[in-house]
C-alpha atoms as one frame of an Amber mdcrd trajectory, in Angstrom:
protein
   0.000   0.000   0.000   1.680   3.126  -1.252   0.204   5.709   1.063   1.514
   8.084   3.678  -0.083   7.136   7.031  -0.098   7.947  10.706   0.220  11.735
  10.745   1.109  12.063  14.398   1.710  15.601  15.449   0.663  18.552  13.268
   1.875  21.869  14.665   1.454  25.391  13.384   4.412  27.747  13.444   4.523
  31.069  11.682   7.135  31.520   8.955   7.947  30.602   5.418   9.588  27.193
   6.068   8.092  24.059   7.600   9.588  20.875   8.981   8.664  17.415   7.664
   9.881  14.547   9.871   9.511  11.077   8.370  10.066   7.672   9.952  10.585
   5.178   7.108   9.531   1.616   7.967   9.276  -1.792   6.345   5.589  -2.308
   5.541   5.709  -5.999   6.587   7.982  -6.016   9.628   7.541  -2.419  10.901
  11.347  -2.276  11.193  12.999   1.127  10.526  14.960   1.368   7.266  18.322
   3.208   7.318  19.856   5.157   4.394  16.634   5.436   2.358  16.782   8.160
  -0.307  13.937  10.666   0.315  13.357  13.915  -1.620  10.684  16.441  -2.574
   9.892  17.797  -6.028   9.901  20.509  -7.128  12.820  22.028  -5.232  15.008
  18.929  -4.846  15.057  19.045  -1.023  16.101  15.605   0.223  18.655  13.277
   1.778  19.079   9.853   3.411  17.413   8.474   6.509  19.671   7.835   9.494
  20.303   4.465  11.154  16.917   4.689  12.899  15.097   5.293   9.608  14.433
   8.991  10.368  14.887  12.019   8.124  13.959  15.688   8.674  13.341  17.989
   5.714  12.748  21.744   5.628  10.691  23.284   2.784   8.455  26.307   2.131
   4.701  26.016   2.266   3.273  24.373  -0.834   2.356  21.212  -2.714   5.062
  18.606  -3.359   5.629  15.115  -4.681   7.313  12.997  -2.028   9.685  10.330
  -3.412  11.418   7.463  -1.558  13.669   4.802  -3.078  15.494   1.901  -1.455
  17.066  -1.231  -2.899  14.769  -4.233  -2.476  11.630  -2.088  -2.085   9.052
  -0.687  -4.445   9.610   3.002  -5.258   7.292   5.361  -3.356   5.648   8.496
  -4.730   2.889  10.521  -3.057   1.568  14.054  -3.361   1.539  16.003  -0.080
   0.453  19.466   0.995   2.930  21.084   3.378   1.334  23.904   5.344   2.253
  22.900   8.909   5.089  21.150  10.679   4.386  17.438  10.139   5.575  14.103
  11.524   4.627  10.951   9.669   5.423   7.276   9.182   6.269   6.165   5.653
   6.012   2.429   4.926   7.794   0.865   1.964   6.733  -2.442   0.462   9.519
  -5.029  -0.086   9.744  -6.583  -3.522   9.316 -10.367  -3.528  12.611 -11.311
  -5.139  14.852  -9.081  -3.033  13.694  -9.675   0.510  17.164 -10.611   1.721
  18.355  -6.992   1.413  15.925  -5.496   3.910  16.613  -4.874   7.567  15.361
  -7.919   9.469  13.318  -7.895  12.628  12.476 -10.159  15.568  14.667 -13.219
  14.959  14.267 -12.662  11.197  10.893 -14.412  11.094   9.894 -12.480   7.993
  13.071 -13.431   6.138  13.708 -16.966   7.383  12.486 -18.324   4.045  14.676
 -16.159   1.833  18.059 -15.464   3.409  20.858 -17.776   2.219  22.719 -17.883
   5.537  22.128 -20.693   8.032  22.462 -20.823  11.792  21.687 -17.117  12.187
  19.595 -15.686  15.005  18.810 -11.977  15.089  17.205 -10.330  18.108  16.134
  -6.703  18.213  15.539  -4.720  21.392  11.812  -5.355  20.928  12.380  -9.099
  20.621  14.520  -9.156  23.768  11.799  -7.279  25.616   9.221  -9.914  24.620
  11.217 -12.839  26.099  10.424 -13.663  29.744  12.923 -11.918  31.991  15.277
 -13.510  34.506  15.490 -11.776  37.886  13.762  -8.748  36.393  16.462  -8.156
  33.766  16.255  -8.280  29.980  19.302 -10.389  29.185  21.100 -11.199  25.932
  22.821 -14.483  26.830  19.882 -15.885  28.807  17.629 -15.186  25.822  20.040
 -16.917  23.453  20.276 -19.956  25.743  16.620 -20.648  24.969  17.498 -21.224
  21.293  18.370 -24.565  19.742  22.089 -25.284  19.810  22.929 -22.697  22.493
  23.381 -23.695  26.123  24.823 -22.311  29.303  28.353 -23.339  30.169  26.902
 -23.986  33.642  25.713 -21.885  36.548  28.658 -19.884  37.893  30.114 -20.029
  34.394  31.383 -17.150  32.318  29.891 -17.728  28.880  27.882 -19.965  26.601
  28.465 -23.143  24.645  27.327 -23.116  21.012  26.783 -26.511  19.389  29.048
 -28.116  21.976  31.938 -25.707  21.502  33.991 -24.452  24.417  33.520 -20.968
  25.858  36.646 -19.528  24.206  35.506 -20.716  20.741  32.863 -17.963  20.702
  33.736 -14.420  19.607  31.695 -11.922  21.668  31.659  -8.370  20.324  30.074
  -5.223  21.714  30.082  -2.401  19.143  33.033  -4.056  17.419  35.255  -4.629
  20.503  35.748  -8.115  22.038  34.412  -8.969  25.499  36.232 -11.713  27.436
  34.138 -11.802  30.650  30.508 -11.590  29.430  28.581 -12.380  32.629  27.793
 -11.001  36.092  26.705 -12.688  39.338  27.886 -16.275  38.784  26.664 -16.307
  35.197  23.121 -15.102  35.937  23.422 -11.784  34.068  25.073 -10.632  30.876
  27.392  -7.640  31.187  25.639  -5.845  28.307  23.624  -3.028  29.898  19.940
  -3.781  29.069  18.874  -0.200  28.300  21.743   0.202  25.828  21.231  -2.893
  23.641  19.713  -2.278  20.220  20.116  -5.701  18.644  22.019  -8.975  18.671
  23.226 -11.233  15.856  24.327 -14.785  16.652  26.131 -16.609  13.851  26.590
 -20.295  14.634  26.643 -21.625  11.062  27.648 -19.757   7.935  29.585 -16.933
   9.632  29.985 -13.842   7.398  33.527 -13.355   6.114  33.930 -10.057   8.014
  34.258 -12.102  11.214  37.179 -14.344  12.077  39.267 -15.680  14.919  36.839
 -18.204  16.433  35.763 -21.700  15.365  32.284 -22.059  16.942  30.253 -18.838
  16.732  30.155 -15.050  16.663  27.885 -12.976  18.911  27.640  -9.415  17.596
  25.937  -7.060  20.084  25.086  -3.500  19.042  24.256  -0.525  21.232  21.491
   1.917  20.388  22.069   4.906  18.159  21.438   7.964  20.373  18.192   9.817
  19.666  18.922  13.355  18.456  15.278  14.486  18.458  14.119  14.090  22.053
  15.291  13.292  25.551  14.312   9.978  27.121  15.192   8.635  30.558  14.898
   4.922  31.371  15.624   3.139  34.598  14.739   0.469  37.070  15.112  -0.353
  40.739  15.326  -3.976  41.855  16.438  -6.283  44.624  19.246  -7.736  42.496
  20.298  -4.734  40.414  19.288  -1.178  39.520  19.929   0.728  36.320  19.507
   4.157  34.737  19.923   5.409  31.184  19.427   8.600  29.216  19.241   9.471
  25.512  19.345  13.124  24.550  20.483  15.571  21.850  23.446  17.733  22.880
  23.178  20.602  20.398  20.423  22.827  19.036  20.939  21.601  15.483  20.277
  18.084  16.750  23.307  16.631  15.047  24.964  15.287  18.209  23.249  12.666
  20.348  24.247  11.024  23.634  23.383   7.624  25.091  24.647   6.781  28.571
  23.444   3.891  30.733  24.695   2.386  33.977  23.768  -0.582  36.170  24.881
  -1.797  39.573  24.222  -4.808  41.753  25.201  -5.015  45.401  24.114  -8.374
  46.770  26.386  -8.944  49.751  23.448  -8.472  52.115  21.348 -11.175  50.405
  23.595 -14.246  50.524  24.023 -14.407  54.335  20.243 -14.947  54.570  20.825
 -18.484  53.184  22.936 -20.697  55.439  24.766 -22.502  52.618  25.647 -19.130
  51.028  26.638 -17.260  54.185  30.246 -16.883  53.019  29.314 -15.938  49.441
  29.696 -12.345  48.253  28.963 -10.660  44.938  28.742  -7.160  43.492  28.971
  -5.840  39.962  28.518  -2.796  37.770  28.555  -1.855  34.091  28.088   1.256
  31.967  27.743   2.075  28.268  28.468   5.414  26.601  27.749   6.302  22.985
  28.047   9.604  21.124  26.883  10.035  17.545  27.546  13.088  15.407  25.978
  13.723  12.030  28.692  15.707  10.276  26.655  16.078   7.094  24.048  14.400
   4.981  26.483  11.583   4.195  28.890  11.458   7.147  28.337   9.984  10.603
  30.871   9.718  13.445  30.240   7.459  16.445  32.282   7.145  19.651  31.536
   4.361  22.130  32.752   3.232  25.530  31.998   0.301  27.834  32.881  -0.493
  31.445  32.229  -3.693  33.395  33.422  -4.710  36.864  32.765  -7.844  38.948
  33.723  -9.191  42.319  32.568 -12.415  43.906  33.686 -14.686  46.703  32.914
 -18.364  47.196  34.035 -21.080  49.558  37.495 -22.455  48.852  37.280 -24.359
  45.567  40.903 -24.380  44.502  44.214 -24.020  46.272  46.544 -23.304  43.386
  50.295 -23.595  43.566  50.202 -24.589  47.214  49.012 -21.110  48.212  46.862
 -21.446  51.381  43.545 -19.590  51.456  40.271 -19.349  53.381  38.171 -18.741
  50.237  38.425 -17.848  46.551  37.827 -14.278  45.433  37.496 -13.311  41.767
  37.581  -9.825  40.248  37.128  -8.929  36.575  37.459  -5.545  34.881  36.660
  -4.637  31.260  37.312  -1.252  29.637  36.390  -0.987  25.940  36.293   1.938
  23.555  35.788   2.626  19.863  35.645   5.336  17.195  33.824   4.869  13.869
  33.336   7.018  10.758  30.685   6.165   8.159  30.623   7.876   4.761  27.833
   7.363   2.216  29.113   7.980  -1.304  25.624   7.424  -2.735  22.588   5.222
  -2.251  24.577   2.105  -3.203  28.129   2.595  -1.873  29.395   3.306   1.656
  32.654   3.115   3.605  33.218   2.578   7.334  36.570   3.139   9.068  36.879
   2.216  12.741  39.286   1.490  15.559  38.406  -0.446  18.729  40.247  -1.140
  21.955  39.557  -3.721  24.680  41.379  -3.911  28.005  40.527  -6.933  30.157
  41.966  -7.723  33.603  41.307 -10.809  35.715  42.355 -11.163  39.346  42.222
 -14.205  41.622  42.699 -13.459  45.309  43.655 -15.864  48.093  42.695 -14.389
  51.504  44.802 -15.633  54.423  43.695 -16.430  57.948  45.981 -13.697  59.283
  44.363 -11.050  57.087  46.920 -11.077  54.275  46.003 -11.656  50.655  47.882
 -13.230  47.739  46.872 -11.910  44.298  47.199 -13.568  40.891  46.608 -11.186
  37.948  46.299 -11.730  34.196  44.902  -9.722  31.322  44.504  -8.987  27.609
  45.109  -5.730  25.744  43.333  -5.982  22.360  43.262  -3.452  19.464  41.315
  -3.712  16.185  41.507  -1.468  13.118  39.047  -1.991  10.267  38.104  -0.417
   6.930  34.977  -1.872   5.316  32.978  -0.987   2.230  29.427  -1.902   1.316
  27.896  -2.032  -2.172  24.216  -2.611  -2.911  23.059  -3.347  -6.459  19.802
  -4.675  -7.845  20.578  -8.346  -7.151  23.720  -8.103  -5.013  24.627  -6.917
  -1.540  28.401  -6.977  -1.155  30.871  -6.141   1.608  34.656  -5.994   1.448
  37.291  -4.900   3.890  40.607  -5.057   5.676  41.076  -5.756   9.394  44.168
  -5.720  11.613  44.142  -7.199  15.135  46.865  -6.880  17.755  46.650  -8.470
  21.197  49.079  -8.484  24.082  48.555 -11.133  26.762  49.736 -10.925  30.343
  49.491 -14.648  31.266  50.062 -14.229  34.983  51.650 -12.263  37.801  51.754
 -13.491  41.392  51.846 -10.776  44.067  52.540 -12.202  47.556  50.904  -9.204
  49.223  53.394  -9.402  52.081  52.585 -13.058  52.878  55.669 -14.808  54.260
  56.879 -17.801  52.277  55.345 -16.737  48.938  57.714 -15.401  46.284  56.642
 -13.003  43.522  56.526 -14.379  39.974  55.666 -13.051  36.521  55.259 -14.773
  33.163  56.468 -13.003  30.020  53.928 -11.199  27.854  52.757 -12.735  24.579
  51.934 -10.675  21.484  49.954 -11.786  18.440  48.981  -9.920  15.276  46.431
 -10.764  12.582  45.861  -9.092   9.208  42.765 -10.138   7.270  41.242  -9.368
   3.874  37.640 -10.377   3.227  34.904 -10.255   0.598  31.211 -11.118   0.956
  28.405 -11.157  -1.622  24.741 -12.018  -1.103  23.316 -12.654  -4.571  19.638
 -13.051  -5.459  20.043 -15.296  -8.495  16.311 -15.764  -9.067  13.053 -15.511
  -7.083  13.699 -19.080  -5.883  17.463 -19.210  -5.537  19.862 -17.027  -3.509
  23.530 -17.385  -2.667  25.796 -16.062   0.098  29.492 -16.400  -0.733  32.384
 -15.127   1.351  36.148 -15.463   1.425  38.582 -14.424   4.148  42.366 -14.624
   4.113  44.228 -14.153   7.391  47.950 -13.824   8.080  49.010 -14.355  11.692
  52.308 -13.740  13.439  53.535 -14.328  16.998  55.714 -11.319  17.690  58.449
 -10.483  20.162  59.664  -9.808  22.630  59.590 -13.438  23.610  61.316 -16.771
  23.772  61.032 -19.635  21.271  61.627 -23.113  22.643  62.663 -25.973  20.354
  62.001 -29.625  21.137  63.403 -32.808  19.644  61.685 -33.506  16.322  59.264
 -36.429  16.305  59.251 -36.752  20.094  56.866 -35.718  22.822  57.056 -32.047
  23.816  58.262 -32.149  27.409  61.058 -30.666  29.484  63.303 -33.674  28.811
  63.123 -33.197  24.999  63.968 -29.476  25.016  66.952 -28.953  22.728  67.349
 -25.194  22.505  65.707 -21.826  23.116  66.085 -18.461  21.434  65.104 -14.979
  22.614  63.745 -12.403  20.147  63.362  -8.674  20.532  60.304  -6.477  20.154
  58.597  -6.683  16.764  60.450  -9.808  15.620  58.426 -12.710  14.229  58.523
 -15.838  16.374  55.994 -17.894  14.365  53.762 -17.417  11.324  50.544 -18.962
  10.052  48.180 -18.055   7.200  45.221 -19.513   5.369  42.012 -19.087   3.390
  38.605 -19.273   5.063  35.802 -19.817   2.509  32.145 -19.385   3.545  29.195
 -20.481   1.369  25.423 -20.542   1.837  22.660 -21.540  -0.603  18.896 -21.067
  -0.242  16.310 -22.641  -2.557  12.590 -21.891  -2.328  10.878 -25.275  -2.614
   7.489 -23.587  -2.406   5.998 -20.215  -1.477   6.357 -21.020   2.249   9.136
 -23.606   2.332  12.864 -23.269   1.735  15.821 -25.625   1.704  19.277 -24.397
   2.752  22.820 -25.699   2.829  26.089 -24.118   3.930  29.802 -24.607   4.476
  32.256 -22.532   6.523  35.924 -22.774   7.468  37.374 -20.774  10.341  40.621
 -20.509  12.302  41.409 -19.563  15.882  44.780 -18.092  16.862  43.912 -17.010
  20.424  42.679 -19.738  22.741  41.895 -20.495  26.333  43.614 -23.389  28.088
  42.588 -24.843  31.413  42.588 -27.953  33.540  38.983 -29.116  33.510  39.315
 -31.001  36.781  39.431 -27.682  38.603  35.795 -26.903  39.601  36.070 -23.193
  38.799  39.158 -23.208  36.569  41.670 -20.409  36.508  41.801 -20.280  32.749
  44.741 -18.929  30.822  44.701 -17.327  27.386  47.438 -18.380  24.974  48.515
 -17.097  21.563  49.548 -19.524  18.838  53.302 -20.043  18.477  55.717 -22.609
  17.055  54.512 -25.210  19.587  50.802 -24.284  19.868  49.153 -24.564  16.438
  45.931 -22.630  15.627  42.664 -24.537  15.717  40.825 -25.011  12.392  37.160
 -25.966  11.947  35.058 -27.012   8.958  31.280 -26.805   9.362  28.701 -28.398
   7.047  24.958 -27.831   7.502  21.600 -28.511   5.822  18.264 -27.021   6.897
  14.570 -26.718   6.130  12.245 -23.810   6.971   8.455 -23.737   6.697   5.929
 -21.050   7.560   2.249 -21.922   7.782  -0.338 -20.402   5.470  -2.056 -18.517
   8.294   1.289 -16.865   9.270   0.879 -18.077  12.859   3.679 -20.649  13.026
   7.256 -21.074  11.839   9.076 -24.412  11.838  12.806 -24.906  11.313  15.079
 -27.931  11.132  18.868 -27.812  10.853  21.434 -30.582  10.918  25.173 -30.014
  11.009  28.593 -31.631  11.230  31.730 -29.818  12.441  35.269 -31.140  12.181
  37.941 -29.592  14.409  41.694 -29.894  13.872  44.525 -29.186  16.339  42.251
 -29.224  19.341  44.101 -28.340  22.561  43.851 -30.682  25.541  45.768 -30.976
  28.793  47.868 -33.862  30.011  47.031 -35.822  33.136  48.373 -33.908  36.117
  48.799 -30.696  34.107  49.504 -27.540  36.106  49.233 -24.268  34.160  49.702
 -22.057  37.205  52.745 -19.815  36.509  54.113 -22.366  34.051  56.432 -20.549
  31.579  56.563 -23.557  29.203  52.867 -24.300  29.099  53.197 -26.343  25.880
  54.752 -29.190  27.916  51.385 -29.725  29.592  49.375 -29.599  26.351  48.541
 -32.217  23.748  46.855 -31.842  20.383  43.957 -33.820  19.027  40.852 -33.805
  16.861  37.263 -32.917  17.580  33.913 -33.473  15.934  30.441 -32.195  16.612
  27.154 -33.145  15.007  23.485 -32.752  15.735  19.925 -31.906  14.762  18.047
 -28.779  15.877  14.261 -28.357  15.765  12.326 -25.131  16.365   8.570 -24.513
  16.541   7.605 -20.865  16.946   4.197 -19.234  17.402   4.360 -15.725  15.992
   0.968 -14.135  16.576  -1.775 -13.962  19.170  -1.774 -13.339  22.881  -0.032
 -16.635  23.520   3.332 -16.573  21.734   6.704 -18.216  22.147   8.758 -21.120
  20.931   9.874 -24.638  21.740  13.337 -25.876  20.773  14.894 -29.315  20.836
  18.493 -30.163  20.008  20.269 -33.460  19.749  23.943 -32.531  19.831  27.139
 -34.473  20.345  30.711 -33.260  20.640  33.607 -35.722  20.878  37.387 -35.428
  21.099  40.205 -37.752  20.218  43.809 -37.439  21.385  46.018 -40.287  20.165
  49.558 -39.331  21.094  52.725 -41.371  20.742  53.215 -41.891  24.479  50.861
 -42.999  27.278  50.771 -39.528  28.827  49.871 -37.971  25.458  46.939 -40.332
  24.821  43.557 -39.715  26.390  41.143 -42.613  26.921  43.527 -44.936  25.065
  43.353 -42.764  21.940  39.634 -43.403  21.427  36.831 -40.871  20.940  35.474
 -39.514  24.233  32.813 -36.889  25.159  33.863 -33.233  25.031  33.360 -31.011
  28.051  30.100 -29.553  26.720  28.692 -32.756  25.272  25.015 -32.440  26.193
  23.118 -34.837  23.895  19.548 -33.732  24.614  18.300 -30.203  25.255  14.677
 -29.056  25.368  13.788 -25.411  25.979  10.512 -23.531  25.952   9.914 -19.789
  26.154   6.249 -18.862  26.373   4.537 -15.496  26.856   0.898 -14.982  27.761
  -0.166 -11.391  27.113  -3.259 -10.605  29.176  -3.741  -7.230  27.557  -2.564
  -3.803  28.564  -1.887  -4.561  32.200  -0.426  -8.052  32.649   2.095 -10.291
  30.911   3.095 -13.735  32.135   6.295 -15.429  30.964   7.655 -18.941  31.445
  11.094 -20.344  30.619  11.715 -24.066  30.928  15.030 -25.843  30.340  15.883
 -29.539  30.564  19.108 -31.022  29.237  21.632 -33.792  29.581  24.264 -32.416
  31.880  27.983 -32.135  31.170  30.442 -35.022  31.466  32.871 -35.206  34.349
  35.612 -37.585  35.436  35.268 -40.275  38.122  37.964 -42.655  39.422  38.380
 -45.991  37.678  39.496 -47.526  40.936  41.851 -47.076  43.887  45.438 -47.847
  44.622  46.959 -48.302  48.038  49.856 -46.018  48.831  51.424 -46.853  52.191
  48.147 -48.366  53.259  46.023 -45.383  52.197  43.519 -45.851  49.331  43.950
 -43.144  46.692  41.582 -42.736  43.704  43.040 -43.712  40.317  41.982 -41.753
  37.206  42.615 -43.606  33.947  39.874 -42.097  31.752  38.492 -38.649  31.132
  34.831 -37.551  31.049  33.675 -41.089  31.796  30.511 -40.163  33.713  27.811
 -37.515  33.472  26.337 -35.055  35.962  22.646 -35.500  36.853  20.144 -34.131
  34.336  19.723 -30.361  34.525  16.257 -28.817  34.548  14.802 -25.512  35.698
  11.627 -23.446  35.432  11.571 -19.637  35.554   8.540 -17.390  35.877   8.039
 -13.690  35.269   5.007 -11.457  35.806   4.977  -7.952  34.363   2.359  -5.455
  35.546   2.067  -2.302  33.470   0.561   0.955  34.652  -1.673   1.362  31.612
  -3.320   4.554  32.880  -0.078   6.422  32.302   0.730   5.083  28.856   0.055
   8.444  27.222   1.903  10.453  29.846   5.524  11.434  30.069   6.141   8.935
  32.881   5.311   5.259  32.335   6.262   2.410  34.617   5.890  -1.324  35.187
   6.534  -3.839  37.941   8.376  -7.078  37.171   8.183 -10.015  39.572  10.376
 -13.021  38.750  11.211 -16.400  40.217  14.376 -18.115  39.012  14.341 -21.903
  39.544  10.687 -22.024  40.644  10.673 -25.512  42.173  14.156 -25.235  43.683
  15.987 -27.846  41.631  19.421 -28.449  43.179  21.313 -28.761  39.891  24.927
 -29.872  40.089  27.438 -27.505  38.528  30.226 -30.020  39.099  31.315 -33.050
  41.073  35.010 -33.041  41.905  37.527 -34.880  44.011  39.941 -33.295  46.439
  41.438 -33.849  49.887  38.792 -33.958  52.567  37.840 -30.587  54.029  36.658
 -30.371  57.652  33.009 -29.355  58.154  32.262 -29.714  54.410  29.733 -32.466
  53.561  31.067 -34.900  50.946  29.226 -37.157  48.515  31.491 -40.068  49.306
  34.596 -41.024  51.294  36.492 -43.999  49.956  37.572 -46.597  52.500  39.310
 -44.082  54.723  40.987 -42.290  51.799  42.043 -38.684  52.427  40.216 -37.831
  49.167  36.475 -37.336  48.891  33.893 -36.429  46.225  32.187 -33.064  46.565
  29.187 -31.713  44.709  29.084 -28.047  43.790  25.629 -26.475  43.400  25.276
 -22.745  42.982  21.519 -22.075  43.032  19.691 -24.899  44.734  16.657 -22.872
  45.812  14.147 -20.481  44.195  15.456 -16.934  43.775  12.798 -14.231  43.930
  13.208 -10.744  42.596  11.069  -7.628  42.294  11.944  -4.685  40.083  10.304
  -1.435  39.027  11.084  -0.071  35.553  10.210   3.336  34.194  10.493   5.576
  31.145  10.371   9.357  31.389  10.120  11.887  28.554  11.041  15.339  29.957
């Protein structure tokens, strides 16, 4: 329907010139369309819409023809009479054969039949708001964990597992900068400030060629573009956390906009109320800042900043390096920043130049009984420079660019803090550099067939200063086979790797409401996380690739089917995949990475494979909406070394650490109208593998557990139900202040899910699962949230 609708706010102002403000939307999805060409004739007044689909024109009183053109949409033309200041919505109709070029909306339901990429989930701010909340917070990672193929790495974890991949195999980006500690409060919250998030893209299949460096998935989180037309204040007060955000123009010409949001959680007073958590402490905070300046009709400059801080304390879980402690304390700090310039040459061609910086610090503290404290610090300093162009033609949407990454790792520094008997220690820094060229083209070959083809070439170098250690060729890498070492100065190359990464996706329309897809993607990972999985809460260590640690490489194959019902109420999706992983890193039995300068002597290389089937049923319309997902997913590793201590499970295939064969999730929302909304999240899944003793040996008359296999048992099945109830104050919906109450219950029926079962020397006054024939070792079960957690929050929006 080619009409101009929804005239919202006519105003009369004396003078010869009047303002016309247009919001350009997709007629089907109601999603705003950026960079649409809009102009008036006669007179030629016009320009492009901004990233929110808004344009403001000034013209004298009179009659005009309003024109709007945008690739993939039918051209718009309408006669208007301008005699007042006007605000209006303009809806463009997408053309049938070019739907893949439009801006997608809530999880891309409208475009699931046409886009050639597989394994893509796209959530807008509106979609996140419609998913039942957890503890009163709208949360990115918790929402994604309700999707097929995405699961939590475990309560008290610091990330997600995608299709069985490890946490470090996911690239998490916020406005182009990587985030290494993405969660707050034992994994319950994501660090991304809720009021600042505009949208989220999760790529777990055919990853676009502009992304590289990880072998499982990419999570691309974007902050809102600041509103330059009006001031809006959002906030919330809750038992678990409170937050406040503001969007406002900063100049009279309304070219400069500001978005600033902050959130804090101070929960130390809550945990002592529960006996089993009396020694637990937690507090966190995060903030997002974004400035956007419109330098002209075709130039936009955006500056962004992000801060995240965490502290939590738990009972003693690990006693690393023989350092005594009364508990474990963890502190994380993230400081990110970025600067971006976008230039629009014309309606079809644009260029973006950006630089991003991420500074991540992790600290593990060991409090002493005498009041002293030993600190272990590590961190990553990461810089990204990128230049990317975009070209849109009638049947093509292409992107091409150059990216340079530089990261400096501080693997570990031990500060005794004045504790007698502990010596200071520091590992040498590690520097890596990547340079990548990439090209991507989404091609609409015909109304039934579309193609997404991408190619990325990356050159990697381990750079000095640093030491290169050489081991005897053909023999096991261990201290005894070290033959020589060489020290290099700053900027010298210590090791080099390079390779092509092709990406391909194909979509064929079997019928008007059914499509068949297939895809292939290769990816490499030069920065990886190594850890000893027997540690309940592992002190992980990041490691760059060098002459002894080879980059991981993955090949992913997938086939899928999508069907949307005739009545538009339901969407069904099926995807099956197979991933092959080369040069997988594993640890040797008895490995100790703590302050180990030659960490490669405790590592072994192997192969990995993952395969599965994912099913999704989604109800799109009506008061009762939501989705149900089921995934059958396996991930297996094989390490067949040349010596007994370099073979795991006798060189046979064994379950990976996030091998969770069956996962069923449901996210349902019952909208009772203008006042009430009820939400339910339900999760049930096979829990992670863990290692149990194969038997016991007697050492001087004392039975000691003997571990011969890895991941040979499985934790009890995980399941949990969450509930949320939102009460809106509908009487104030048309006023400047609107508010709502959100009541949530996490883990409604108090399931005591096991995060881990581990074996360690017996601890006095700590209940154990089992004590073995007088052995000094015992099995302990770690559960983080074994009872319902209630929360109440009040959220508000204010328009001054």
